[in-house]
Coordinates of C-alpha atoms and ligand atoms in Angstrom, one line a residue:
M1 CA 0.0 0.0 0.0
S2 CA 1.3 3.5 -0.8
E3 CA 2.4 5.7 2.1
N4 CA -0.4 8.1 1.3
F5 CA -3.0 5.5 2.1
L6 CA -4.5 4.6 5.5
N7 CA -2.9 1.8 7.3
F8 CA -4.9 -0.9 9.1
Q9 CA -2.1 -2.9 10.6
K10 CA -3.2 -2.5 14.3
S11 CA -6.7 -3.8 13.4
K12 CA -5.2 -6.7 11.6
D13 CA -3.0 -7.6 14.6
Y14 CA -6.0 -7.2 16.9
I15 CA -8.1 -9.6 14.8
E16 CA -5.2 -12.1 14.7
E17 CA -4.9 -12.0 18.5
S18 CA -8.7 -12.0 19.2
S19 CA -9.1 -15.0 16.8
L20 CA -7.2 -17.0 19.5
H21 CA -10.0 -16.2 22.0
L22 CA -13.1 -15.4 19.9
A23 CA -14.4 -17.5 17.0
G24 CA -13.0 -15.9 13.9
G25 CA -12.1 -12.8 16.0
V26 CA -15.7 -11.5 15.5
N27 CA -19.2 -12.0 16.9
S28 CA -21.2 -12.3 13.7
S29 CA -20.6 -14.2 10.5
F30 CA -21.3 -11.0 8.7
R31 CA -18.3 -9.1 10.2
T32 CA -15.7 -11.3 8.6
G33 CA -14.0 -11.2 5.2
M34 CA -14.0 -7.4 4.6
K35 CA -11.1 -6.0 2.8
P36 CA -8.3 -5.2 3.6
N37 CA -9.3 -6.9 6.9
A38 CA -12.0 -6.7 9.6
L39 CA -11.5 -3.5 11.6
G40 CA -11.6 -2.8 15.4
F41 CA -13.0 0.6 16.5
V42 CA -12.4 2.8 19.5
S43 CA -15.0 5.5 19.1
G44 CA -17.5 7.2 16.8
E45 CA -18.8 10.7 16.4
G46 CA -21.4 11.9 14.0
P47 CA -20.6 10.4 10.5
Y48 CA -17.1 9.3 11.6
L49 CA -15.6 6.1 13.1
F50 CA -12.2 6.1 14.7
D51 CA -10.4 2.7 14.3
M52 CA -7.6 1.1 16.3
D53 CA -5.0 2.5 13.9
G54 CA -6.2 6.0 14.7
N55 CA -7.8 6.4 11.3
K56 CA -10.8 8.7 11.0
L57 CA -13.3 7.0 8.6
I58 CA -16.4 8.5 7.0
D59 CA -18.8 5.7 7.7
Y60 CA -21.7 4.4 5.6
Y61 CA -22.1 1.0 7.3
L62 CA -23.8 2.8 10.2
G63 CA -23.6 -0.4 12.3
M64 CA -25.4 -2.2 9.4
G65 CA -28.1 0.5 9.5
P66 CA -29.1 1.5 13.0
M67 CA -27.0 4.7 13.5
I68 CA -29.4 7.0 11.5
L69 CA -28.7 9.8 14.0
G70 CA -25.0 9.3 13.6
Y71 CA -22.6 8.0 16.3
N72 CA -22.7 9.2 19.8
P73 CA -25.7 11.6 19.7
S74 CA -25.7 13.7 22.9
S75 CA -29.5 13.5 23.4
I76 CA -29.4 9.7 23.7
K77 CA -26.1 9.7 25.7
E78 CA -27.3 12.1 28.4
A79 CA -30.7 10.3 28.8
V80 CA -29.0 6.9 29.0
K81 CA -26.4 8.1 31.5
K82 CA -29.3 9.1 33.8
G83 CA -30.9 5.7 33.2
I84 CA -27.7 4.0 34.4
E85 CA -28.0 5.8 37.7
E86 CA -31.6 4.6 38.0
G87 CA -30.6 0.9 37.9
F88 CA -30.3 0.0 34.2
F89 CA -32.3 -3.3 34.2
F90 CA -35.4 -4.5 35.9
G91 CA -36.6 -7.3 33.5
A92 CA -40.0 -5.7 33.9
Q93 CA -42.1 -2.7 33.0
S94 CA -41.0 0.9 33.0
K95 CA -42.5 4.2 31.8
Y96 CA -40.2 4.4 28.8
E97 CA -41.7 1.3 27.1
L98 CA -45.1 2.9 27.2
M99 CA -43.7 6.2 25.9
A100 CA -41.9 4.4 23.0
A101 CA -45.0 2.3 22.1
K102 CA -47.2 5.5 22.0
I103 CA -44.8 7.1 19.6
I104 CA -44.7 4.0 17.4
N105 CA -48.5 3.8 17.3
K106 CA -48.6 7.4 16.2
L107 CA -45.9 7.1 13.6
V108 CA -46.5 3.7 12.0
P109 CA -49.8 3.5 10.1
S110 CA -50.6 -0.2 10.8
S111 CA -49.5 -0.2 14.4
E112 CA -52.1 -0.3 17.2
L113 CA -50.3 -2.6 19.7
V114 CA -46.6 -3.1 20.1
R115 CA -44.3 -5.9 21.5
F116 CA -40.6 -5.2 22.0
C117 CA -37.8 -7.7 21.7
T118 CA -34.1 -7.4 21.1
S119 CA -33.3 -8.2 17.4
G120 CA -34.9 -8.3 14.0
S121 CA -34.4 -12.0 13.8
E122 CA -36.4 -12.6 16.9
A123 CA -39.2 -10.2 15.9
V124 CA -39.5 -12.2 12.6
Q125 CA -40.0 -15.4 14.6
A126 CA -42.7 -13.8 16.7
S127 CA -44.4 -12.5 13.6
L128 CA -44.6 -15.9 12.0
R129 CA -45.9 -17.5 15.2
L130 CA -48.6 -14.8 15.4
A131 CA -49.6 -15.3 11.8
R132 CA -49.9 -19.0 12.1
A133 CA -51.9 -18.7 15.3
A134 CA -54.2 -16.1 13.7
T135 CA -54.8 -18.0 10.4
K136 CA -54.6 -21.6 11.7
K137 CA -52.4 -22.3 8.7
N138 CA -48.8 -23.3 8.6
M139 CA -47.1 -22.4 5.3
V140 CA -45.2 -19.1 4.8
I141 CA -44.1 -17.5 1.6
K142 CA -40.7 -15.7 1.5
F143 CA -38.9 -14.3 -1.5
E144 CA -35.5 -15.0 -3.2
G145 CA -32.9 -12.5 -2.0
H146 CA -34.9 -11.3 1.0
Y147 CA -33.3 -11.6 4.4
H148 CA -35.3 -12.1 7.6
G149 CA -32.6 -13.0 10.2
W150 CA -30.3 -15.9 10.7
F151 CA -32.7 -18.5 12.1
D152 CA -33.1 -21.8 10.3
N153 CA -36.7 -21.5 9.1
V154 CA -36.1 -18.2 7.1
L155 CA -32.5 -18.8 6.0
W156 CA -33.6 -20.1 2.6
S157 CA -32.7 -18.8 -0.8
N158 CA -31.1 -15.6 0.5
K159 CA -28.4 -15.7 -2.1
P160 CA -28.7 -18.8 -4.3
T161 CA -26.6 -19.1 -7.4
L162 CA -28.5 -19.4 -10.6
Q163 CA -27.3 -23.0 -10.9
H164 CA -29.0 -23.9 -7.6
A165 CA -32.0 -21.6 -7.7
G166 CA -34.1 -23.7 -10.1
R167 CA -37.1 -22.6 -12.1
R168 CA -38.0 -19.0 -11.7
D169 CA -41.7 -19.6 -11.3
N170 CA -41.1 -22.4 -8.8
P171 CA -37.7 -21.9 -7.2
N172 CA -35.8 -24.5 -5.2
L173 CA -35.3 -23.9 -1.5
V174 CA -31.6 -23.3 -1.2
A175 CA -30.2 -23.5 2.4
W176 CA -27.5 -21.0 3.3
T177 CA -25.6 -22.7 6.0
D178 CA -24.2 -26.0 7.2
G179 CA -26.1 -27.2 10.2
Q180 CA -29.4 -25.8 9.0
D181 CA -32.4 -28.0 10.0
T182 CA -33.3 -29.6 6.7
H183 CA -36.9 -29.8 7.8
S184 CA -37.1 -26.1 8.6
G185 CA -37.9 -25.5 5.0
D186 CA -40.9 -27.8 5.1
S187 CA -43.2 -24.9 6.0
I188 CA -41.6 -22.4 3.6
V189 CA -42.4 -21.6 0.0
V190 CA -39.8 -19.5 -1.9
L191 CA -41.0 -17.3 -4.8
P192 CA -39.5 -14.5 -6.9
W193 CA -40.5 -11.1 -5.6
N194 CA -42.2 -8.4 -7.6
D195 CA -44.2 -10.9 -9.7
I196 CA -47.9 -10.6 -8.7
E197 CA -49.1 -13.4 -10.9
I198 CA -46.8 -16.0 -9.4
L199 CA -47.7 -14.8 -5.9
D200 CA -51.4 -14.7 -6.6
K201 CA -51.3 -18.2 -8.1
R202 CA -49.6 -19.7 -5.1
L203 CA -51.7 -17.9 -2.5
S204 CA -54.9 -19.2 -4.2
K205 CA -54.1 -22.7 -2.9
G206 CA -55.4 -21.3 0.4
D207 CA -52.8 -22.9 2.7
I208 CA -50.6 -19.9 3.3
A209 CA -50.5 -18.3 6.8
A210 CA -48.3 -15.4 5.8
V211 CA -46.3 -13.7 3.1
I212 CA -43.2 -12.1 4.6
M213 CA -41.2 -9.5 2.6
E214 CA -38.9 -6.6 2.7
P215 CA -41.3 -4.0 1.2
A216 CA -38.3 -2.6 -0.7
M217 CA -35.6 -5.2 -1.2
C218 CA -32.6 -3.7 0.6
N219 CA -30.6 -6.8 1.7
S220 CA -29.9 -7.8 -1.9
G221 CA -29.6 -4.7 -4.1
G222 CA -32.0 -1.8 -3.5
I223 CA -35.0 -2.7 -5.5
S224 CA -38.3 -0.9 -5.4
P225 CA -41.6 -2.8 -5.6
R226 CA -43.2 -2.6 -9.0
N227 CA -46.2 -0.4 -9.5
D228 CA -49.1 -1.7 -7.5
Y229 CA -47.2 -4.9 -6.4
L230 CA -47.6 -4.2 -2.7
K231 CA -51.2 -3.2 -3.1
K232 CA -52.0 -6.3 -5.2
A233 CA -50.1 -8.5 -2.8
K234 CA -52.2 -7.1 0.1
I235 CA -55.4 -7.7 -1.8
S236 CA -54.4 -11.2 -2.8
C237 CA -53.4 -12.1 0.8
K238 CA -56.7 -10.8 2.1
S239 CA -58.8 -12.7 -0.4
N240 CA -56.9 -16.0 0.3
G241 CA -57.0 -15.8 4.1
S242 CA -53.3 -15.0 4.5
L243 CA -51.5 -12.3 6.4
L244 CA -49.1 -9.8 4.9
I245 CA -45.9 -9.2 7.0
F246 CA -43.6 -6.3 6.2
D247 CA -40.2 -6.8 7.5
E248 CA -39.3 -3.2 8.0
T249 CA -36.0 -3.9 9.9
I250 CA -34.2 -1.7 7.4
T251 CA -37.0 0.5 5.9
G252 CA -38.7 1.3 9.2
F253 CA -38.3 4.9 10.4
R254 CA -35.8 5.4 7.5
F255 CA -38.0 5.7 4.4
A256 CA -40.5 7.9 6.3
P257 CA -41.5 8.3 9.9
G258 CA -43.9 5.5 9.3
G259 CA -41.5 3.4 7.3
A260 CA -42.1 1.9 3.8
Q261 CA -45.8 1.4 4.6
E262 CA -46.1 5.2 4.8
Y263 CA -43.7 5.7 1.8
Y264 CA -45.8 3.4 -0.4
N265 CA -49.1 4.0 1.3
I266 CA -49.8 0.2 1.9
T267 CA -50.4 -1.1 5.4
P268 CA -49.5 -4.7 6.2
D269 CA -51.1 -6.9 8.8
I270 CA -47.9 -7.3 10.9
T271 CA -44.8 -5.1 10.9
I272 CA -41.3 -5.8 12.1
L273 CA -39.3 -2.8 13.2
A274 CA -35.6 -2.8 14.3
K275 CA -32.4 -0.9 13.5
A276 CA -33.4 2.8 13.2
I277 CA -35.8 2.2 16.2
A278 CA -33.1 2.9 18.8
N279 CA -29.9 4.2 17.1
G280 CA -27.7 1.3 18.1
F281 CA -29.4 -0.1 21.2
P282 CA -30.6 -3.7 20.8
V283 CA -34.3 -3.1 20.2
A284 CA -36.8 -4.6 17.7
A285 CA -40.6 -4.7 17.7
I286 CA -43.6 -6.4 16.2
T287 CA -46.7 -4.4 15.7
G288 CA -50.1 -4.8 14.2
S289 CA -53.8 -4.3 14.7
R290 CA -55.3 -4.5 18.2
E291 CA -57.3 -7.6 17.2
L292 CA -54.3 -9.5 15.8
M293 CA -51.9 -8.5 18.6
S294 CA -54.4 -9.5 21.2
L295 CA -53.3 -13.1 20.7
L296 CA -50.3 -12.0 22.6
T297 CA -52.4 -10.2 25.2
T298 CA -54.4 -13.3 26.1
G299 CA -51.3 -15.5 26.2
K300 CA -52.6 -17.7 23.5
V301 CA -49.4 -17.0 21.6
V302 CA -46.3 -17.2 23.7
H303 CA -43.5 -14.7 23.3
G304 CA -40.7 -14.2 25.8
G305 CA -37.3 -12.7 26.2
T306 CA -35.4 -11.7 29.4
Y307 CA -34.0 -8.6 27.8
N308 CA -37.1 -7.4 26.0
S309 CA -37.7 -3.7 26.7
Q310 CA -34.5 -3.4 28.6
Y311 CA -34.6 -0.1 30.5
L312 CA -31.6 1.7 28.9
S313 CA -32.7 0.5 25.4
M314 CA -36.2 1.9 26.0
I315 CA -34.8 5.2 27.0
A316 CA -32.7 5.2 23.8
T317 CA -35.8 4.2 21.8
V318 CA -37.8 7.1 23.0
K319 CA -34.9 9.5 22.4
T320 CA -34.4 8.2 18.9
L321 CA -38.0 8.1 17.9
E322 CA -38.5 11.7 19.1
N323 CA -36.4 12.9 16.2
Y324 CA -38.7 11.6 13.4
S325 CA -41.5 14.1 13.9
K326 CA -39.1 17.1 14.2
N327 CA -37.1 19.4 11.9
D328 CA -38.3 17.8 8.6
F329 CA -36.1 14.9 9.5
H330 CA -36.9 12.6 6.5
N331 CA -36.8 15.4 3.8
N332 CA -33.5 16.4 5.2
L333 CA -32.2 12.8 5.1
N334 CA -33.5 12.3 1.6
E335 CA -31.9 15.5 0.3
K336 CA -28.5 14.2 1.6
T337 CA -29.1 10.8 0.1
I338 CA -30.0 12.2 -3.4
Y339 CA -27.0 14.6 -3.3
L340 CA -24.7 11.6 -2.7
K341 CA -26.4 9.4 -5.2
E342 CA -26.2 12.0 -7.9
G343 CA -22.5 12.6 -7.1
L344 CA -21.7 8.9 -7.3
E345 CA -23.7 8.6 -10.6
K346 CA -21.6 11.3 -12.1
V347 CA -18.4 9.8 -11.0
F348 CA -19.2 6.4 -12.6
F349 CA -20.5 8.1 -15.7
D350 CA -17.3 10.2 -16.1
Q351 CA -15.2 7.1 -15.6
N352 CA -17.3 5.1 -18.0
I353 CA -18.1 2.4 -15.4
P354 CA -21.4 0.7 -16.2
S355 CA -23.4 1.1 -13.0
V356 CA -26.9 1.0 -11.5
L357 CA -27.9 3.1 -8.5
S358 CA -31.1 3.4 -6.6
S359 CA -32.0 5.3 -3.5
F360 CA -34.6 5.7 -0.8
P361 CA -34.3 8.2 2.1
G362 CA -31.2 7.2 4.0
F363 CA -30.2 4.3 1.8
I364 CA -28.4 3.9 -1.6
F365 CA -27.7 0.8 -3.6
C366 CA -24.9 0.9 -6.0
G367 CA -23.8 -1.9 -8.3
F368 CA -21.3 -2.2 -11.2
G369 CA -21.6 -4.1 -14.5
M370 CA -25.2 -3.4 -15.3
K371 CA -27.0 -0.5 -17.0
T372 CA -30.6 -1.4 -16.5
Q373 CA -32.3 -1.4 -13.1
P374 CA -32.7 -4.8 -11.6
Q375 CA -36.3 -5.8 -10.8
E376 CA -35.7 -8.9 -8.7
Y377 CA -33.0 -11.0 -7.1
R378 CA -31.9 -13.0 -10.2
D379 CA -31.2 -9.8 -12.1
L380 CA -28.6 -9.0 -9.5
L381 CA -26.6 -12.0 -10.4
N382 CA -25.4 -10.1 -13.5
L383 CA -23.6 -7.6 -11.3
N384 CA -19.8 -7.3 -11.4
T385 CA -19.3 -7.8 -7.6
E386 CA -15.6 -8.3 -7.9
M387 CA -15.1 -4.9 -9.4
Y388 CA -17.3 -3.3 -6.8
I389 CA -15.4 -4.9 -4.0
S390 CA -12.2 -3.4 -5.5
F391 CA -13.8 0.0 -5.5
C392 CA -14.7 -0.4 -1.8
L393 CA -11.1 -1.3 -1.0
E394 CA -9.8 1.8 -2.8
M395 CA -12.4 3.9 -0.9
I396 CA -11.4 2.6 2.5
K397 CA -7.7 3.1 1.8
R398 CA -8.7 6.8 1.3
G399 CA -11.0 7.0 4.4
V400 CA -14.5 6.0 3.3
R401 CA -16.1 2.9 4.7
S402 CA -19.0 1.4 2.7
L403 CA -20.5 -2.0 2.4
E404 CA -19.1 -4.3 -0.2
R405 CA -22.5 -5.5 -1.1
G406 CA -23.3 -2.0 -2.5
A407 CA -25.5 -0.7 0.3
W408 CA -24.8 2.8 1.7
F409 CA -26.6 3.9 4.9
I410 CA -26.7 7.7 5.3
S411 CA -27.3 9.4 8.7
I412 CA -28.7 12.8 9.5
E413 CA -25.1 13.8 10.5
H414 CA -23.6 13.3 7.1
S415 CA -23.1 17.0 6.2
K416 CA -22.8 18.4 2.6
E417 CA -19.1 18.7 3.2
V418 CA -18.8 15.1 4.3
L419 CA -20.8 14.0 1.3
Q420 CA -18.7 16.1 -1.0
K421 CA -15.5 14.6 0.4
T422 CA -17.0 11.2 -0.1
I423 CA -17.7 12.0 -3.8
E424 CA -14.1 13.2 -4.3
I425 CA -12.8 10.0 -2.7
A426 CA -15.2 7.9 -4.9
R427 CA -13.8 9.7 -7.9
E428 CA -10.2 8.9 -7.0
S429 CA -11.2 5.3 -6.2
A430 CA -13.0 4.9 -9.5
I431 CA -10.0 6.2 -11.4
A432 CA -7.8 3.7 -9.4
I433 CA -9.8 0.7 -10.4
K434 CA -9.9 1.8 -14.0
N435 CA -6.1 2.0 -14.0
N436 CA -5.6 -1.3 -12.2
Ligands
PMP1 N1 -34.8 -8.6 8.6 C1 -34.2 -7.7 7.8 C2 -34.9 -7.1 6.7 C3 -32.9 -7.4 8.1 O1 -32.3 -6.5 7.3 C4 -32.2 -7.9 9.2 C5 -30.8 -7.6 9.5 N2 -30.0 -7.0 8.6 C6 -32.9 -8.8 10.0 C7 -34.2 -9.1 9.7 C8 -32.3 -9.4 11.2 O2 -32.1 -8.5 12.2 P1 -31.0 -8.7 13.4 O3 -29.7 -8.7 12.8 O4 -31.3 -7.5 14.3 O5 -31.4 -10.0 14.0

């Protein structure tokens, strides 16, 4: 590496040492394998992360999405400090969970009753149980390329190769990991997303408890629902006695105060909320109508969790959610997003790099090697991922950290100057990969 580039040696040494004590030196399979190596961090402030080598990085991981207010916001910090003095954990009720639920019920169109838990993966499990109990049916439809957490029953066809994926109109179920319960797919049907005819046809068999989807596909690419797809999916679910679940782990509080359901004006039966709900504290929620959620109220559907509505996490939730109805938050966030997206588009155009970009408030997807917008998962298999990963490596060497799968999370703390600096670094990085 040239002397002008950032050095990540201390992080590298740290990962090597920690690998002797921690499996892989990390605590999630999704934190390994990044180039030049996984990093260790010491602090964060606004749009910046400071790593173990003393590098100041402009960050677009945002902790995989949650840090929409940026790192270390003082409003949350001060409130949580006070909470620490008050005892930090009761494993029981506190006023902040009520305050948080009231805000969610006001912001999220389909939400009348809320249940908190600690991760998106868990919330997904609760939503499926609730849907099965409500419909007395067992099968669930999920879509190719959509991610709903790491548990066995939903870890199907997240990123199948074309060779394994099978027929488009009747895809194979492709397991992601060794050790996955082979029977956990027995109650799952995988379909291509964004094709209403295929969905409608399968729903008409009448055996589906729920259709679960990311309302905009953000874990693979950044793909919008086709015109009327969400509306038609909702109608088809209703007429076939199935529930529609929007997994708004990424889209919730990001696309709009009320998430993708507000952005697209379609309300699901059950919603999963996480990430931007608490700006880095481990909080997720399921919400739905009073009638549906009352299955939890009566205890007919069991849902537990020692750390659910943890005291400090609930304080952070309230302090985070308070931002979304103030200061034109989402217009402001979207303006920043579009500024960055247009800057990146120009960089790739100038360098003659075939690219597709899409954006939603607070989220950009960027892929190389294609010129037409992907409409579903299989289209993404035409991307030049290797070239994009090289671009990310050039970026991080120059101080910009963005996800190698092409996702960019933007916070309210990314100022015009920071975005402009990012665009300059993107230009240098694009030139570097062209010259390599
Ligand atoms: N659903 C979606 C749509 C997600 O993006 C994620 C995480 N990226 C999850 C579920 C799982 O959430 P968690 O990592 O909090 O378990």
